[in-house]
XYZ file of C-alpha atoms in Angstrom:
682
model
C 92.064 117.769 142.621
C 94.309 118.866 145.360
C 96.853 117.078 147.253
C 94.326 116.361 150.392
C 92.051 114.503 147.880
C 94.933 112.693 146.208
C 96.151 111.521 149.415
C 92.745 110.413 150.583
C 92.363 108.265 147.368
C 95.856 106.564 147.745
C 94.897 105.737 151.559
C 91.994 103.975 150.490
C 89.194 106.400 151.344
C 85.978 106.648 149.322
C 86.195 108.503 145.912
C 82.883 110.532 146.426
C 84.558 111.688 149.928
C 88.102 112.212 148.196
C 86.489 114.333 145.292
C 84.153 116.470 147.242
C 85.810 116.804 150.649
C 84.301 119.810 152.378
C 81.002 119.436 150.270
C 77.763 118.127 151.937
C 76.525 117.181 148.333
C 77.580 114.982 145.486
C 76.606 116.094 142.004
C 74.661 113.413 140.246
C 73.888 115.458 136.847
C 73.854 113.401 133.872
C 75.783 114.333 130.924
C 75.639 113.107 127.346
C 78.449 112.853 124.971
C 77.613 112.115 121.364
C 79.944 109.938 119.121
C 80.215 110.268 115.205
C 79.761 106.471 114.628
C 76.877 104.328 114.559
C 77.607 101.278 116.826
C 75.845 99.100 114.443
C 78.429 99.665 111.607
C 81.211 98.247 113.934
C 79.522 94.884 114.547
C 81.438 92.010 112.846
C 84.379 94.354 112.499
C 85.949 94.285 115.885
C 88.469 91.498 116.686
C 89.714 90.900 120.222
C 92.571 88.960 121.683
C 94.815 89.673 118.424
C 98.410 88.394 119.228
C 99.757 89.963 116.072
C 98.921 93.451 117.084
C 102.068 93.221 118.880
C 104.109 91.760 115.985
C 102.559 94.729 113.683
C 103.793 97.353 116.092
C 107.222 95.494 116.805
C 106.355 95.283 120.518
C 107.996 92.035 121.155
C 111.391 93.290 119.561
C 112.097 95.068 122.852
C 113.035 91.888 123.970
C 116.480 92.890 122.978
C 116.281 95.461 125.933
C 114.979 92.838 128.408
C 117.318 94.065 131.209
C 116.096 97.664 130.960
C 112.487 96.301 131.000
C 113.010 94.378 134.173
C 114.963 97.155 135.722
C 112.117 99.321 135.061
C 109.524 96.907 136.182
C 111.061 96.598 139.382
C 111.309 100.478 139.705
C 107.523 100.500 139.331
C 107.009 97.888 142.053
C 109.454 99.627 144.652
C 109.352 103.236 144.036
C 107.109 104.761 147.151
C 105.627 107.396 144.870
C 104.707 105.029 142.108
C 103.335 102.457 144.545
C 101.065 105.377 145.790
C 99.964 106.358 142.095
C 99.163 102.590 141.478
C 96.977 102.172 144.798
C 95.219 105.516 143.766
C 94.647 103.966 140.424
C 93.334 100.471 142.014
C 90.890 102.633 144.390
C 89.431 104.412 141.556
C 88.968 101.285 139.746
C 87.226 99.622 142.732
C 84.943 102.843 143.028
C 84.010 103.135 139.448
C 83.005 99.228 139.310
C 80.180 100.111 142.066
C 79.576 103.756 140.755
C 79.369 103.700 136.717
C 76.220 103.095 134.994
C 75.682 99.699 133.323
C 73.008 98.236 131.024
C 71.402 94.899 132.004
C 72.576 93.173 128.783
C 75.777 94.467 129.194
C 75.832 96.187 125.712
C 78.038 98.998 125.169
C 78.023 99.957 128.870
C 75.530 102.650 129.018
C 75.537 103.583 125.308
C 72.025 104.157 123.793
C 72.514 104.752 119.989
C 75.183 107.068 119.465
C 75.346 108.523 123.056
C 76.825 107.372 126.194
C 76.351 108.676 129.640
C 78.678 109.931 132.215
C 78.055 111.715 135.488
C 80.092 114.376 136.959
C 81.869 111.941 139.709
C 83.022 109.648 136.753
C 84.321 112.562 134.581
C 86.452 113.891 137.448
C 87.701 110.532 138.389
C 88.721 109.608 135.004
C 90.647 113.255 134.777
C 92.562 112.133 137.965
C 93.273 108.780 136.718
C 94.549 110.249 133.386
C 96.964 112.498 134.709
C 98.453 109.850 136.864
C 98.808 107.341 134.066
C 100.593 110.082 132.071
C 102.793 110.504 134.675
C 103.583 106.581 134.853
C 103.751 106.458 131.096
C 106.261 109.245 130.636
C 108.365 107.842 133.842
C 108.858 104.793 131.879
C 109.631 106.390 128.682
C 112.249 108.616 130.439
C 113.517 105.654 132.680
C 117.442 105.322 132.082
C 117.458 107.714 129.412
C 121.484 107.396 128.999
C 121.436 103.854 128.151
C 118.174 103.466 126.296
C 118.344 107.081 124.744
C 115.974 110.162 124.995
C 112.569 109.299 124.141
C 111.241 110.384 120.824
C 107.610 110.843 121.990
C 105.886 111.638 125.355
C 102.363 111.396 126.438
C 100.065 114.343 127.296
C 96.487 114.796 128.770
C 96.020 118.027 126.577
C 93.190 117.718 124.152
C 94.202 118.046 120.342
C 92.730 121.066 118.458
C 92.220 120.760 114.687
C 94.367 122.838 112.248
C 93.051 125.206 109.761
C 90.893 122.687 108.248
C 87.326 122.581 107.840
C 86.024 119.019 108.322
C 82.669 117.669 106.678
C 79.846 117.917 109.624
C 79.931 114.197 110.022
C 79.674 113.995 113.814
C 80.887 115.775 116.800
C 84.641 116.665 117.723
C 85.277 114.273 120.422
C 88.788 114.284 122.077
C 90.848 110.997 123.332
C 91.746 110.959 127.051
C 95.805 110.824 126.396
C 97.583 111.703 122.991
C 101.097 110.678 122.035
C 103.265 113.649 120.694
C 106.921 114.164 119.817
C 109.056 114.903 122.665
C 110.495 117.924 121.191
C 107.265 119.436 120.389
C 106.732 122.981 122.389
C 102.958 123.933 122.456
C 100.404 124.820 124.869
C 97.998 122.408 123.200
C 98.677 120.112 120.534
C 97.055 119.766 117.252
C 95.797 116.565 115.653
C 98.952 116.719 113.286
C 101.321 116.583 116.413
C 99.274 113.276 117.788
C 101.077 110.072 116.595
C 98.941 107.478 118.867
C 95.873 107.965 121.098
C 94.705 106.653 124.564
C 91.292 106.327 126.057
C 90.645 105.846 129.722
C 87.582 104.229 131.633
C 87.905 103.868 135.430
C 86.063 100.800 135.838
C 87.766 97.375 134.862
C 84.516 95.968 133.803
C 84.119 98.560 130.853
C 87.011 96.786 129.242
C 86.323 95.800 125.583
C 86.418 92.035 126.189
C 82.756 91.280 126.025
C 80.958 90.015 123.212
C 79.216 93.469 122.384
C 80.562 96.825 121.292
C 81.607 98.493 124.507
C 81.771 102.018 125.356
C 85.494 102.423 125.178
C 85.670 100.656 121.960
C 83.058 102.915 120.485
C 85.146 105.969 122.025
C 88.405 104.721 120.718
C 86.941 104.209 117.042
C 85.482 107.759 117.131
C 88.734 109.222 118.379
C 90.401 107.265 115.376
C 88.074 108.566 113.194
C 88.673 112.232 113.849
C 92.698 111.413 114.155
C 92.673 110.158 110.470
C 90.457 113.078 109.156
C 92.370 115.625 110.524
C 95.668 114.063 109.712
C 94.583 112.178 106.576
C 97.936 110.440 105.729
C 97.433 108.301 108.664
C 96.463 104.918 107.410
C 95.278 103.671 110.733
C 95.288 104.811 114.386
C 97.102 103.139 117.220
C 94.955 103.464 120.509
C 95.836 102.531 124.210
C 92.767 101.084 125.865
C 92.771 101.444 129.683
C 89.984 100.234 132.012
C 90.848 100.458 135.636
C 94.110 98.672 135.721
C 93.776 96.688 132.589
C 95.200 97.579 129.277
C 95.238 96.490 125.831
C 96.473 97.831 122.627
C 94.316 98.511 119.498
C 94.888 99.437 115.858
C 91.890 100.785 114.127
C 91.593 101.522 110.467
C 88.967 102.243 107.568
C 87.672 98.750 107.756
C 87.979 97.224 111.152
C 89.476 97.373 114.582
C 91.951 94.831 116.167
C 92.923 94.649 120.203
C 95.349 92.788 121.945
C 94.974 90.502 124.635
C 94.229 92.884 127.783
C 96.610 92.509 130.842
C 96.717 93.989 134.401
C 99.292 96.718 134.559
C 99.969 96.125 138.401
C 100.462 92.355 138.048
C 102.516 92.814 134.669
C 104.525 95.981 134.746
C 106.855 94.512 132.538
C 104.677 94.320 129.792
C 103.514 97.789 130.384
C 106.985 98.820 130.033
C 107.462 97.035 126.658
C 104.470 98.905 125.043
C 105.545 102.328 126.385
C 108.977 101.960 125.507
C 108.197 100.668 122.163
C 105.724 103.676 121.494
C 108.084 106.321 122.809
C 111.486 105.003 121.700
C 111.534 102.309 119.002
C 108.587 102.864 116.393
C 109.086 104.999 113.515
C 105.983 107.322 112.371
C 104.908 104.937 109.531
C 105.042 102.025 112.202
C 102.403 103.983 113.858
C 100.189 104.306 110.678
C 101.682 107.206 108.701
C 101.866 106.666 104.852
C 105.302 105.551 103.876
C 104.875 107.352 100.847
C 104.435 110.758 102.173
C 107.134 112.861 103.962
C 106.290 116.067 105.924
C 108.219 118.991 105.179
C 109.156 121.384 108.024
C 108.612 124.980 107.954
C 112.012 126.039 106.466
C 111.686 123.338 103.580
C 108.262 124.718 102.827
C 109.363 128.379 102.818
C 112.057 127.440 100.392
C 109.672 126.105 97.918
C 108.029 129.424 97.958
C 104.740 128.271 98.832
C 103.664 130.894 101.579
C 105.037 133.048 104.141
C 103.569 131.200 107.185
C 101.960 127.629 106.310
C 98.860 127.186 108.152
C 98.796 123.502 107.232
C 101.767 121.120 106.949
C 103.022 120.621 103.622
C 103.570 117.025 102.532
C 105.639 115.297 99.598
C 103.744 112.296 98.032
C 105.280 109.784 96.035
C 103.653 107.826 93.608
C 104.720 105.429 90.752
C 103.544 106.580 87.150
C 103.244 103.257 85.520
C 103.711 104.660 82.058
C 107.074 105.039 82.998
C 107.623 103.235 85.119
C 109.178 105.890 87.407
C 108.361 107.485 90.934
C 106.896 111.169 90.565
C 106.572 113.138 93.709
C 103.712 115.645 94.189
C 103.954 118.531 96.901
C 100.640 119.609 98.598
C 100.006 123.406 98.519
C 97.685 124.119 101.308
C 94.959 122.184 103.493
C 92.918 119.288 101.791
C 90.014 120.424 99.788
C 88.082 117.281 101.140
C 88.747 114.728 103.679
C 86.347 111.869 104.822
C 85.356 112.159 108.375
C 83.689 108.891 108.368
C 85.531 105.832 109.886
C 84.642 103.108 107.756
C 84.720 103.189 103.975
C 86.978 104.630 101.173
C 88.471 107.329 103.343
C 89.026 109.544 100.362
C 91.192 112.941 100.747
C 91.740 115.475 97.812
C 94.714 117.831 97.964
C 95.686 120.662 95.521
C 99.414 119.714 94.187
C 102.370 120.741 92.007
C 105.026 118.157 91.069
C 107.965 118.236 92.932
C 111.463 118.177 91.588
C 115.203 118.186 92.953
C 118.301 118.998 91.166
C 117.245 122.541 89.591
C 119.214 124.523 87.468
C 121.121 126.246 90.513
C 122.466 122.986 91.683
C 120.440 120.662 94.391
C 117.764 123.082 95.201
C 114.117 121.600 94.872
C 111.499 123.224 92.865
C 108.119 122.875 92.041
C 106.309 122.920 88.519
C 104.197 125.828 88.075
C 100.961 123.814 87.034
C 98.577 122.874 89.860
C 96.579 119.581 89.799
C 94.242 117.603 91.996
C 95.536 114.586 93.899
C 92.992 112.064 95.366
C 93.804 109.227 97.600
C 91.339 106.506 98.798
C 90.877 102.864 99.646
C 89.069 100.307 97.597
C 87.952 96.805 97.749
C 89.334 94.619 95.185
C 86.434 91.950 95.764
C 83.882 94.835 94.911
C 85.159 95.834 91.359
C 87.966 97.648 89.585
C 90.243 100.086 90.785
C 89.050 103.582 89.588
C 91.896 104.305 87.342
C 90.727 101.602 84.870
C 87.548 103.146 84.355
C 88.896 106.531 83.371
C 91.284 104.668 81.222
C 88.603 103.224 79.076
C 87.055 106.779 78.823
C 90.294 108.485 77.278
C 89.187 108.384 73.663
C 85.709 109.659 74.172
C 86.127 112.034 77.243
C 82.714 113.603 78.108
C 82.971 117.356 78.760
C 82.764 118.160 82.287
C 84.321 114.984 83.580
C 87.869 115.459 85.254
C 90.709 114.195 83.049
C 93.160 112.006 84.584
C 96.886 112.302 84.254
C 97.615 108.932 85.823
C 96.783 106.622 88.830
C 96.795 103.306 90.475
C 97.333 101.238 93.473
C 99.940 102.544 95.858
C 102.955 100.402 96.742
C 105.389 100.099 99.577
C 108.473 102.193 98.548
C 111.253 100.175 96.980
C 108.699 97.050 96.383
C 105.787 95.973 93.988
C 103.909 95.113 97.265
C 100.300 97.205 97.256
C 99.736 99.185 100.511
C 96.678 97.409 102.372
C 94.921 97.734 105.683
C 97.036 97.640 108.774
C 94.771 95.064 110.797
C 94.463 91.509 110.877
C 91.041 91.085 109.993
C 91.016 88.858 106.815
C 87.260 89.270 106.014
C 88.239 92.625 104.370
C 90.827 93.574 101.763
C 91.064 97.172 100.953
C 93.880 98.420 99.000
C 95.311 102.238 98.816
C 94.757 103.729 95.396
C 95.671 107.306 94.038
C 94.769 109.362 91.201
C 96.286 112.786 89.669
C 93.750 114.842 88.019
C 94.813 117.406 85.363
C 91.930 119.793 86.585
C 92.307 121.955 89.330
C 89.255 123.292 91.450
C 87.902 124.436 94.468
C 84.845 123.042 96.528
C 81.269 124.062 95.532
C 80.762 126.010 98.775
C 83.487 128.474 97.689
C 81.278 129.736 94.691
C 81.741 133.516 93.941
C 78.299 133.907 93.273
C 75.060 131.861 92.768
C 75.241 131.878 88.851
C 78.532 130.334 88.859
C 77.495 127.760 91.303
C 74.359 126.690 89.245
C 76.518 126.690 85.778
C 78.976 124.647 87.689
C 76.439 122.031 88.673
C 74.840 121.929 85.177
C 78.351 121.102 83.811
C 78.772 118.302 86.616
C 75.007 116.997 85.688
C 75.413 117.139 81.984
C 78.778 114.996 82.186
C 76.625 112.364 84.605
C 74.110 112.121 81.719
C 76.745 111.374 79.457
C 78.424 108.777 81.517
C 74.840 107.070 82.206
C 74.044 107.170 78.555
C 77.328 104.808 78.356
C 76.135 102.685 81.075
C 78.269 104.163 83.895
C 76.283 105.030 87.004
C 78.669 107.180 89.233
C 76.902 105.938 92.583
C 78.312 108.485 94.967
C 77.347 111.999 94.140
C 78.322 114.071 97.127
C 80.079 117.329 97.890
C 83.438 115.776 97.147
C 82.766 114.568 93.670
C 81.726 117.962 92.081
C 84.236 121.019 91.751
C 84.343 124.533 90.164
C 87.088 125.298 88.026
C 89.694 127.608 89.852
C 91.355 129.354 86.805
C 90.148 130.530 83.236
C 91.755 127.438 81.689
C 88.538 125.542 80.670
C 85.744 125.918 78.175
C 83.319 129.054 78.883
C 80.524 126.918 78.953
C 81.998 124.733 81.518
C 82.352 126.030 84.957
C 82.457 122.863 87.118
C 83.538 119.357 86.718
C 82.716 115.996 87.951
C 85.408 113.334 89.473
C 85.430 110.371 91.635
C 84.324 107.318 89.651
C 85.548 104.882 92.393
C 81.881 103.821 93.211
C 80.958 103.249 89.864
C 83.174 100.321 89.685
C 81.553 98.679 92.499
C 78.945 96.116 92.366
C 76.670 97.774 95.392
C 76.402 101.169 97.198
C 78.024 101.703 100.158
C 77.236 103.837 103.344
C 80.155 106.339 103.297
C 77.998 109.166 101.830
C 74.573 107.941 102.680
C 73.599 111.335 103.849
C 73.537 112.438 100.341
C 71.813 109.212 98.922
C 68.269 108.707 97.794
C 65.471 107.922 100.143
C 65.168 104.316 98.614
C 68.735 103.535 99.311
C 68.673 105.072 102.823
C 65.809 102.921 103.819
C 67.768 99.912 102.902
C 70.700 101.142 105.009
C 68.759 102.102 108.100
C 67.568 98.474 108.202
C 71.268 97.022 107.919
C 73.914 99.573 108.110
C 76.592 97.287 107.935
C 75.346 94.995 105.259
C 72.896 97.181 103.094
C 70.598 94.890 101.196
C 69.664 97.182 98.596
C 72.021 96.359 95.493
C 70.520 98.022 92.622
C 71.394 101.759 91.598
C 69.670 103.649 88.742
C 70.578 107.171 87.436
C 67.468 108.747 89.526
C 69.161 107.807 92.764
C 72.176 109.895 91.435
C 69.868 112.850 90.419
C 68.345 112.814 94.088
C 72.091 113.012 95.560
C 72.766 116.003 93.251
C 69.660 117.864 94.935
C 71.101 117.075 98.519
C 74.419 118.044 97.586
C 73.106 121.489 96.489
C 71.153 121.972 99.766
C 74.307 120.931 101.766
C 76.387 123.513 99.956
C 74.260 126.312 100.389
C 73.724 125.640 104.024
C 77.364 125.018 104.650
C 78.086 128.376 103.084
C 75.520 130.286 104.982
C 76.588 128.547 108.308
C 80.332 129.507 107.607
C 79.206 133.188 106.912
C 77.382 133.529 109.993
C 80.128 132.231 111.801
C 82.418 134.865 110.369
C 79.741 137.431 111.628
C 80.089 136.364 114.920
C 83.961 136.798 114.999
C 83.559 140.260 113.953
C 84.249 142.368 117.229
C 81.160 144.613 118.255
C 80.392 146.515 121.624
C 76.747 145.971 120.770
C 75.189 142.814 122.391
C 71.744 143.030 120.637
C 73.051 142.462 116.959
C 75.580 139.655 118.375
C 72.739 137.802 120.078
C 70.700 138.195 116.905
C 73.517 136.732 114.990
C 73.903 133.853 117.327
C 70.223 132.994 117.418
C 70.067 133.010 113.365
C 73.353 130.846 113.577
C 71.975 128.451 115.979
C 68.853 128.038 113.493
C 70.929 127.235 110.584
C 73.489 125.179 112.250
C 70.801 122.954 113.797
C 69.108 122.185 110.323
C 72.732 121.596 108.821
C 73.959 119.283 111.483
C 70.502 117.440 111.766
C 70.517 116.686 108.208
C 74.235 116.164 107.317
C 76.021 115.249 110.728
C 73.637 112.310 112.297
C 74.647 108.771 112.022
C 71.211 107.948 112.802
C 69.944 106.727 109.315
C 66.485 106.020 110.761
C 66.263 109.684 111.592
C 67.445 110.862 108.326
C 64.773 108.564 106.623
C 61.955 110.135 108.990
C 63.160 113.559 107.783
C 63.094 112.736 104.426
C 59.659 111.287 104.477
C 58.189 114.256 105.962
C 60.146 116.902 103.823
C 63.605 117.343 105.413
C 64.334 120.719 106.787
C 67.320 120.892 104.544
C 64.636 121.575 101.820
C 61.988 123.066 103.691
C 64.372 125.952 104.872
C 64.205 127.379 101.459
C 60.334 127.991 101.459
C 58.832 131.273 102.623
C 57.035 130.031 105.613
C 59.737 128.936 107.246
C 62.031 130.781 109.878
C 65.130 129.739 108.184
C 63.867 131.276 104.979
C 63.671 134.627 106.699
C 67.413 134.358 108.086
C 68.775 133.249 104.543
C 67.027 136.067 102.975
C 67.563 138.862 105.597
C 71.120 138.033 105.991
C 71.911 138.082 102.163
C 72.834 134.517 102.347
C 70.668 133.354 99.256
C 68.682 135.233 96.713
C 65.121 134.853 95.712
C 65.935 133.051 92.455
C 67.948 130.432 94.381
C 65.084 129.887 96.586
C 62.767 129.430 93.847
C 65.386 127.016 92.488
C 65.426 125.047 95.568
C 61.881 124.740 95.650
C 61.862 123.418 91.894
C 64.352 120.546 93.564
C 62.134 120.042 96.293
C 59.201 119.185 93.973
C 61.555 116.600 92.055
C 61.362 114.466 95.167
C 58.282 115.167 96.630
C 56.834 111.689 96.003
C 59.106 110.773 98.826
C 57.017 113.273 101.337
C 53.637 112.338 100.311
C 53.263 108.760 98.749
C 54.728 105.389 99.016
C 56.269 105.435 95.420
C 59.692 106.494 95.408
C 60.611 109.879 93.713
C 62.302 109.158 90.227
C 63.565 112.642 89.191
C 65.330 112.653 85.693
C 68.303 114.494 84.163
C 65.990 116.437 81.808
C 63.917 117.739 84.981
C 67.053 118.861 86.834
C 68.799 120.494 83.611
C 65.476 122.184 83.237
C 65.494 123.788 86.746
C 69.087 124.641 86.314
C 68.567 126.503 82.953
C 65.489 128.466 84.232
C 67.312 129.376 87.218
C 70.559 130.625 85.337
C 68.234 132.467 82.650
C 66.935 134.433 85.607
C 70.439 135.493 86.671
C 71.548 136.519 83.352
C 68.684 138.542 82.816
C 69.372 140.628 85.800
């Protein structure tokens, strides 16, 4: 937007004229922006007018600087440039009140399902408002820096980019309107690991969250928080500023709920705005903003001293956890990006890192060093009211451990450093009781989709299925088979007939299934979830449901690697456009199948696809275009195609009858043995 347009806005001219001065037409194209959360999942989990949000973020402690707050508030009211900015924001809000679409019933302000709609005018207005708000926020942060000290953080409108990390394809990669980043950070565009807090902006006051339904801005804030906690997995919760027109509130979003402070008008109460901004930019430590207090981020120099890599592509962290057998605090160093993170907002939010134990006071003095042995570390949230903590189940199995089940070194609840108090969710919603848990596994592995050849994949799957069969014979049902619960061994330190292992018994302790990995669930469970996502009524899980999850996990693995390989082909430089266009067409086909099966939050859509043979299985049949792509590009072999057809037959009752499919361990193992024998015969 140019200076003339900004001047027109601050003088009260119409927004349309200001945006399109010199143009005889106004664009009216409607754009859709998909979000990665089913709005139904948030019902009953959003709390408004929560006074203790300020207390949790220590915003009220700024009262000690009341003089500075009042002087800054006076400056906001008297500085001509700031007065002009606030007038512009007020005019933008007035225009948006009469311009933005709104549903008659008021629900979600223009959202239908997981889509919400914005026209070109609204998007440009919000861009202008965003830049102006950032200027105001940073003015407050830098106000009287001599007395209050330089700010630790500043706001920016730059959209964060992900680091070298592959997120599970659970929804689109949305971006927040505003991010709060360290003040000393130098970058052209921040990564998610630079983002300490988020901000969402809508121009219209009546799009504020203080309605009885899930409004658009709440849904967008929750979706940005979802990505924030996925890309920066040590964030226990995400702090969000919500600005609607001239009104603002502060929110805390975590894995179980969202709480928002009472809103206020920034023009009428600038001192309250100052309190919030100064707290976020000056007073709050990173753990106050949600960072796990048991985790320490290492800088590049510290990482290089540990001899991990010449140039880290992913931040290195030291994770402290009490070993109850000591008891003593042991520290673990991450060695690369996470092997898995949950990109779902609600649920257990697990992440898995490859780690090595971290020691100080080495032989040469005070140099820190790492143990040579790698292990796996998993952190997760669990609900005490739903069952026991995961470690207790592994402990029960110690004497008679099934082959192919990951062995636990130790684990348990994570406590606040220096105390015996467990770390719980940060919001005030008392209807939930999630506690942070952590487990160290002796095995070290790599994800399924990093298989070196198809025979290795099948043998790894067989090891996991065999372990699952043994658990079921002991009355233990896993309940959550998905790509994060099966790994391939990374080295040769394992029996020759075991190429993979099963882990993650957290859901085996629960009293009923959850929705977190519903995309890999059996159709019978999906149907119950699609009716009531927030409170599924289906409570009885059997081994056959897990067998079906093995099938969908295998499909996911093959399609994910196929998509990745096609992406790499697109990155290869070529001067011939025809092959590139062919690759793009092939990629779009596989990507469409992959995302439709494993990215949507519409459980009813998944049920429909499963009922009519999901493309995620049909793509392995010869009469499909996807099959031609997979075979011609060398992405799967004919033996693997035959194997996937045999798996499809195990669930065909879901396609052609009203009777749920009931595949067994024996049937799945038979299919695996036949395919493995074919590979061995080659």
